[in-house]
Structures are given as structure tokens and as C-alpha cells.
Tab-separated table of C-alpha atoms in Angstrom:
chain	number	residue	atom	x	y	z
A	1484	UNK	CA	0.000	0.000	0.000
A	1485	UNK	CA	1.382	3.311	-1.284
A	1486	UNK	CA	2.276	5.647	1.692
A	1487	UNK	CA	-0.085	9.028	1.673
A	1488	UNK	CA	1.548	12.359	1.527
A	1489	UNK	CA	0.449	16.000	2.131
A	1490	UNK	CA	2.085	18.963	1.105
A	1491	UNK	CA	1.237	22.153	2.059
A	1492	UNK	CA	2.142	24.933	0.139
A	1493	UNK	CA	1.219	27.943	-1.532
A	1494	UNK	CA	3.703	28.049	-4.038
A	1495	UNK	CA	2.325	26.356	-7.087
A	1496	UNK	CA	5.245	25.250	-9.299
A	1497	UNK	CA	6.808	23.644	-6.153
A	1498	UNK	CA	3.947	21.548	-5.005
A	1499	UNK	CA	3.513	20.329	-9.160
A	1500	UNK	CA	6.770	20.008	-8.975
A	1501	UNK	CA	6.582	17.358	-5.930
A	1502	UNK	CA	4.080	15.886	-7.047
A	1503	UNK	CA	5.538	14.643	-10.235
A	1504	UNK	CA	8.619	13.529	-8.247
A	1505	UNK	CA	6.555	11.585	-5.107
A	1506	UNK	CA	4.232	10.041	-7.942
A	1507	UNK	CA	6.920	8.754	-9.355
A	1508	UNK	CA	7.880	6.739	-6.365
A	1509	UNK	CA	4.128	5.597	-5.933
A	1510	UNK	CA	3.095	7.483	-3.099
A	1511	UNK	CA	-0.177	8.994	-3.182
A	1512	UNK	CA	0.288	12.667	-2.700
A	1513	UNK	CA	-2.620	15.428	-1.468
A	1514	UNK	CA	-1.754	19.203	-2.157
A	1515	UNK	CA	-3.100	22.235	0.261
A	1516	UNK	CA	-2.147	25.726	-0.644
A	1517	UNK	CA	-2.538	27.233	2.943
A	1518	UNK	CA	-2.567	26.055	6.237
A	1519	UNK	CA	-6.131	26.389	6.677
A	1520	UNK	CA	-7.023	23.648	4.189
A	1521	UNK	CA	-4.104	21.734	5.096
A	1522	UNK	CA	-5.710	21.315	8.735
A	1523	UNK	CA	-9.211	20.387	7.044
A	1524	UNK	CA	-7.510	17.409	4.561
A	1525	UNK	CA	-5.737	16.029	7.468
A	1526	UNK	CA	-8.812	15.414	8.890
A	1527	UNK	CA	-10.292	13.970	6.331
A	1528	UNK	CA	-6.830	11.601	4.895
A	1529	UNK	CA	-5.087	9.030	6.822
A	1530	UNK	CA	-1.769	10.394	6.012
A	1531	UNK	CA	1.591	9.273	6.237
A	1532	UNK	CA	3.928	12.259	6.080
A	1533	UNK	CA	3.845	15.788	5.785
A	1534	UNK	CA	5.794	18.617	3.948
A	1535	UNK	CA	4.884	21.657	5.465
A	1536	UNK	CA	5.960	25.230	4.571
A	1537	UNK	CA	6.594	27.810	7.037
A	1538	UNK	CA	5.593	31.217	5.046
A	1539	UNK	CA	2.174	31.052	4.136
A	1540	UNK	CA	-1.790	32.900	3.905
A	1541	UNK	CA	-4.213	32.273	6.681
A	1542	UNK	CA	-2.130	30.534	8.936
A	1543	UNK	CA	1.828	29.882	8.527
A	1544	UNK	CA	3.350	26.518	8.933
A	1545	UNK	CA	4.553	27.360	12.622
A	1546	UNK	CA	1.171	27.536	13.966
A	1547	UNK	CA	0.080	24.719	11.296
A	1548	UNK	CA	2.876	22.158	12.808
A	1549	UNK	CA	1.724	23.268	16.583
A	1550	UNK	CA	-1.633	22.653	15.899
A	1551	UNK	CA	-1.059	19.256	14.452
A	1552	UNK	CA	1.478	18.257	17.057
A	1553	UNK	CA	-1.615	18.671	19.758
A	1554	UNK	CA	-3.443	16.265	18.403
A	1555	UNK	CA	-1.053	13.576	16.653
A	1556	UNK	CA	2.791	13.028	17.865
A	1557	UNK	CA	3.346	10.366	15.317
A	1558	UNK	CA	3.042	11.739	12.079
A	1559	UNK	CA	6.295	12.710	10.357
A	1560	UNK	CA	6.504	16.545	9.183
A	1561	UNK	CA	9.258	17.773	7.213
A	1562	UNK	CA	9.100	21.796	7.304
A	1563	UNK	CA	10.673	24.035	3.842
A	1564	UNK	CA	11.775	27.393	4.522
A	1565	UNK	CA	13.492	29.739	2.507
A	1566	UNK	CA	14.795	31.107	5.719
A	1567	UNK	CA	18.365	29.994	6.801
A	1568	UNK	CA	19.558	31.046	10.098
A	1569	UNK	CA	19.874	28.348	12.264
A	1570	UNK	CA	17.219	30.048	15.070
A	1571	UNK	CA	15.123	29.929	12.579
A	1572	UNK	CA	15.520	25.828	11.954
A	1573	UNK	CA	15.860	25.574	15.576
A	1574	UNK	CA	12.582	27.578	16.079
A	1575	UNK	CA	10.508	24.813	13.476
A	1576	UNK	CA	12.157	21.583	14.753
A	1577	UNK	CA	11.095	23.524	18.432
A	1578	UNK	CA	7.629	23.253	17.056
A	1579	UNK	CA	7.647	19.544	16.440
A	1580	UNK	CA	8.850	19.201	12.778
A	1581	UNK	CA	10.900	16.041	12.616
A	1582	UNK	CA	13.069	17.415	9.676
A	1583	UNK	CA	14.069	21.014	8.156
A	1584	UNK	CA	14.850	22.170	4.539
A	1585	UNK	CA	15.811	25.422	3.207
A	1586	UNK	CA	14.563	26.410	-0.458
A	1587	UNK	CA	15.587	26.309	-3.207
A	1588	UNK	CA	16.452	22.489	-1.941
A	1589	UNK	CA	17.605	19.314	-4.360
A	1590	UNK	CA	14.616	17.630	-5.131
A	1591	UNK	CA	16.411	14.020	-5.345
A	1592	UNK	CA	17.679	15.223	-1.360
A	1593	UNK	CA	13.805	16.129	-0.426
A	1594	UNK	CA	12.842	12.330	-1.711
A	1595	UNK	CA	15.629	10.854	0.648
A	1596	UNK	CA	14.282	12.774	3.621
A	1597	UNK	CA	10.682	11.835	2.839
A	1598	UNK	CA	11.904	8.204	2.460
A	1599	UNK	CA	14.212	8.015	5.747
A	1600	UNK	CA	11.145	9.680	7.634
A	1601	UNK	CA	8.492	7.380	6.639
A	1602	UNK	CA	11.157	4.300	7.783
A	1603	UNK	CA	11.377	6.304	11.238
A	1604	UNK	CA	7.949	6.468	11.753
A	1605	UNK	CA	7.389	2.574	11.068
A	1606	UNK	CA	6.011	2.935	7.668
A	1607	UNK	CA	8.164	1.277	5.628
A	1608	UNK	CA	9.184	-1.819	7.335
A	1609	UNK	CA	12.791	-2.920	7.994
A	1610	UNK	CA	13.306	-6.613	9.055
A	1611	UNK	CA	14.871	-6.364	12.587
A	1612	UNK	CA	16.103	-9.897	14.652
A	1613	UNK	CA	12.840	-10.446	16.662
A	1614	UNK	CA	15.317	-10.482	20.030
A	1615	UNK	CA	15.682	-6.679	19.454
A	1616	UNK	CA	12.085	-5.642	18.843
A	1617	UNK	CA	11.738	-4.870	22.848
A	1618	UNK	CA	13.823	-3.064	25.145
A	1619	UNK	CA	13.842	-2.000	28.684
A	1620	UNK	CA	15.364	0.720	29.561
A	1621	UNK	CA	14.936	1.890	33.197
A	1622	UNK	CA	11.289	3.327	33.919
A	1623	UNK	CA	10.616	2.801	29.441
A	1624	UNK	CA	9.127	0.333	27.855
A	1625	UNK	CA	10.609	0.439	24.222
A	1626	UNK	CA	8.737	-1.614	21.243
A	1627	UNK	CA	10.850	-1.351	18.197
A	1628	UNK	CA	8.617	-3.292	15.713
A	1629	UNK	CA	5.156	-1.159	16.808
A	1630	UNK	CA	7.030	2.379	17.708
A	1631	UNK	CA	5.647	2.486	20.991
A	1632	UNK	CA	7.127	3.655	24.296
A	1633	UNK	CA	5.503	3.536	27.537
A	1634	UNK	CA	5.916	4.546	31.571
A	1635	UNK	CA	4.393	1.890	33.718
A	1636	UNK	CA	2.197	0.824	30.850
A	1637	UNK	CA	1.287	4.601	30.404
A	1638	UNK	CA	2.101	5.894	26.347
A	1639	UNK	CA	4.731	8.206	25.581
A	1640	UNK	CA	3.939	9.803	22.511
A	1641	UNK	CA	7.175	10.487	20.635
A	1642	UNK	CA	7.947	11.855	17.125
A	1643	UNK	CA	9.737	9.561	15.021
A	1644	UNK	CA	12.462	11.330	15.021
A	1645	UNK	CA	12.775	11.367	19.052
A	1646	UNK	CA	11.814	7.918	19.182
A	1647	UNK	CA	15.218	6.925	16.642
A	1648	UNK	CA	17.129	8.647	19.183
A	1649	UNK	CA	15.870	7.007	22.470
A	1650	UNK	CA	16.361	3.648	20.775
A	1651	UNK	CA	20.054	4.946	19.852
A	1652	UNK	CA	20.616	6.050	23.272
A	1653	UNK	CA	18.898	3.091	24.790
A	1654	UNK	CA	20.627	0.579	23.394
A	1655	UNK	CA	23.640	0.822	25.084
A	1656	UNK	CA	23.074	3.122	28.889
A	1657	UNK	CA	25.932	5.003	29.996
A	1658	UNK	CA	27.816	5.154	26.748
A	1659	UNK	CA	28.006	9.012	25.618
A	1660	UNK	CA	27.237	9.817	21.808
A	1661	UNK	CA	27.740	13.119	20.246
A	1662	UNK	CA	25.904	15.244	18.533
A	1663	UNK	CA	27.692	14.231	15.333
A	1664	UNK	CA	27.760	10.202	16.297
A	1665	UNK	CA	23.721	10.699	16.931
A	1666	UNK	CA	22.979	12.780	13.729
A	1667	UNK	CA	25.393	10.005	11.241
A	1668	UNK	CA	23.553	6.847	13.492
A	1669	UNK	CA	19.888	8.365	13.364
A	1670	UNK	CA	19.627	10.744	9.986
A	1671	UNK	CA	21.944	7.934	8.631
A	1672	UNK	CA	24.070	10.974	6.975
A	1673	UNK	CA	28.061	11.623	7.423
A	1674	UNK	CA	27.937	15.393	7.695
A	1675	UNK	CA	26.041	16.755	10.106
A	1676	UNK	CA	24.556	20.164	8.853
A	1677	UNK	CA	23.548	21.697	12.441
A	1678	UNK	CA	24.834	20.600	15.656
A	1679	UNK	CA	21.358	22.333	17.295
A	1680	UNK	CA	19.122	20.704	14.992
A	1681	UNK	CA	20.389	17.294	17.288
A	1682	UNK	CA	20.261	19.561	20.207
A	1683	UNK	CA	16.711	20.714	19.817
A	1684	UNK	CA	15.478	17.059	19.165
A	1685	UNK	CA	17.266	15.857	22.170
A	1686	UNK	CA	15.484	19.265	24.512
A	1687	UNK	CA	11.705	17.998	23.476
A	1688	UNK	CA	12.771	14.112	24.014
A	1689	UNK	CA	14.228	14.999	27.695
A	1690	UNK	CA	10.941	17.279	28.282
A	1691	UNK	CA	8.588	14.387	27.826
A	1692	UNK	CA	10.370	11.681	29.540
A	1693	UNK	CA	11.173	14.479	32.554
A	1694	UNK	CA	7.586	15.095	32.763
A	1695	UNK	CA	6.359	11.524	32.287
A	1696	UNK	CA	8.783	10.709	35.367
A	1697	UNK	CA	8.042	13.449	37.873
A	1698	UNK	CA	11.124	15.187	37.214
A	1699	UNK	CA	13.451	12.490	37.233
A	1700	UNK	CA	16.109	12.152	34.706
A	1701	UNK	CA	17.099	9.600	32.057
A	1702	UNK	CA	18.903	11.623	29.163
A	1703	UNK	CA	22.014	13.304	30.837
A	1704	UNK	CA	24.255	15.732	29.144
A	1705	UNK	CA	27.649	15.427	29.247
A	1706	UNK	CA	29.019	19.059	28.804
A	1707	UNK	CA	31.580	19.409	25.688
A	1708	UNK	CA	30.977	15.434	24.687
A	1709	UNK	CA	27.232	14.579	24.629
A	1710	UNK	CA	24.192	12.683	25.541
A	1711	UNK	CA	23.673	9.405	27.307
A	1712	UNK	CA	20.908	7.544	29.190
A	1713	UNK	CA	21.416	7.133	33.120
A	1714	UNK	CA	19.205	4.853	35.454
């Protein structure tokens, strides 16, 4: 079954452009042209991924991505922007966008990101030995095959994007990975394009699971080296 995509965009010659390039790997693509009617297809589609642009009428992709991110965690979003500065990426990942790309982009790079999110979020299926499908770490409840994470049988909703990264740390407690080990193991790229775009991701993971556990901590930072998981 073909995974469902929506973009949302008000630039024309982009989203025809996408189109042609997302039908061509048999996806099945839905196009809104502001955020307004964005919000109403997504409630009408089951839908597998999102590419969501910041500037637009009505309502801008920042308060689009917020909205969504109330009511579903899951559902990948990758956010265009022809803005560059990094507060600005830092300000949309913030949000809950799972990946960022500044226009005028490389189509053939957008296609990778839309394929390496939809493998985060569980949709296209990787075959794992079934002896690593659960793990325990501490207080979590980690269920690799399903994408589920839970706190004394209570959920933790998790992006896919902050759920790659809890399995990463997870899987081996009290070893420290960089920024740079974190973004090559997780984005599954060599060069890591911003150091806070790993930060950022790792600030909204360590808010949940702090809040899930009363305050108590799991993700520690090591200051100048990185991140590791402490029980």
C-alpha cells in the first residue's frame, strides 16, 4: 500500500513540482495551498507524512505544525523554509517538525528525507532480529517493531524522530554519543549540517520523559561530549 503524503504549500510550481517527483515513487500525494485547508484534509486523509511550509496565507506553517502536534505526535513533518539562520531551523524543529529544509532544496535530497522519515515512523518496514524488537530501559518500555514507548504501561507519545534517538541512546546506557555520532547513526548521513538541529530534538525528548517521570532524569548531558541515558 502506497504511503499518503500531504504537502502544504502555496507556491504552485513547487507543489507540481513534488508531485511529479513523489508520484513517481508511488506514493499517493494530497496538495493544500494554505494552512487552513491543510488542517481540514488532514482530517479527512489518513496520512503518512507531511511537507509543510513555514511562510504562508491564513495561517503559517509554525502555527500549522503546533496545531497538528496537539493532536497527533506520530506523524512525520518535514518543514521548507526559505529562511536559513539556524534560530530559525531551531525555532521549526522547536515546534515539532521532525526534519528542516531550506529552499531552493535538491529535489532528489527532499525524496531521501521523505523516504528516511516514513522508515522512522514505522512505515516502511525494515526486518529487525525479533530479540531486538523490545527493550527495557529503566522506567521505558521500548517496542521497536510497533514504535511504541511507555511509563508503567502509560504511552509516551514520541515523534519519530525522538523515538530513533531514544532507541540509539537506549541501546547501550551510559555510553556518551555526540551530537555528530547521533545525527550520522539516526539521519543515517556523514555530515552533520547543524549541531542544534540534534540539540533541539534531544530538549523535546528529555521534556517528555522528565515530565512523564516526575522530574526524574534519564537523558544526561555530558558538557563538551554529549548525551547518554542514566538509570
Amino acid at each position: 500500500m502506497s504511503a499518503v503524503i500531504l504537502i502544504i504549500d502555496d507556491d504552485s510550481d513547487i507543489t507540481n513540482l513534488l508531485r511529479i517527483y513523489l508520484e513517481a515513487e508511488h506514493y499517493k500525494v494530497h496538495i493544500a495551498h494554505d494552512g487552513e485547508e491543510g488542517l481540514q484534509m488532514l482530517s479527512r486523509h489518513s496520512i503518512n507524512l507531511i511537507i509543510l511550509d513555514v511562510m504562508m496565507p491564513k495561517k503559517d506553517g509554525i502555527l500549522v505544525c503546533r496545531e497538528i502536534r496537539q493532536n497527533n505526535q506520530t506523524v512525520p513533518i518535514l518543514m521548507l523554509s526559505a529562511k536559513a539562520q539556524d534560530m530559525d531551523k531551531i525555532y521549526g524543529l522547536t515546534t515539532g517538525a521532525d526534519d528542516y529544509l531550506i529552499k531552493p532544496f535538491n529535489t532528489l535530497e527532499l525524496i531521501a528525507r521523505v523516504k528516511a522519515l516514513l522508515r522512522r515512523s514505522g512505515y516502511l518496514q525494515i526486518n529487525k532480529d525479533s530479540s531486538t524488537e523490545c527493550l527495557i530501559c529503566g522506567p521505558l518500555e521500548i517496542n521497536k517493531q510497533k514504535h511504541t514507548v511507555s511509563i508503567d504501561n502509560n504511552p509516551l507519545k514520541l515523534t519519530a524522530i525522538e523515538f530513533d534517538i531514544l532507541c540509539l541512546l537506549c541501546s547501550k546506557p551510559g555510553r556518551v554519543y555526540s551530537s555528530e555520532d547521533i545525527f550520522q547513526l539516526v539521519w543515517n548521513e556523514q555530515e552533520i549540517y547543524s549541531s542544534k538541529t540534534v540539540m533541539v530534538h534531544i530538549s523535546n525528548l528529555r521534556a517528555k520523559i522528565d515530565r512523564a517521570l516526575n522530574g526524574e532524569k534519564l537523558i544526561v548531558t555530558v558538557w563538551g561530549v554529549g548525551y547518554k541515558v542514566e538509570y
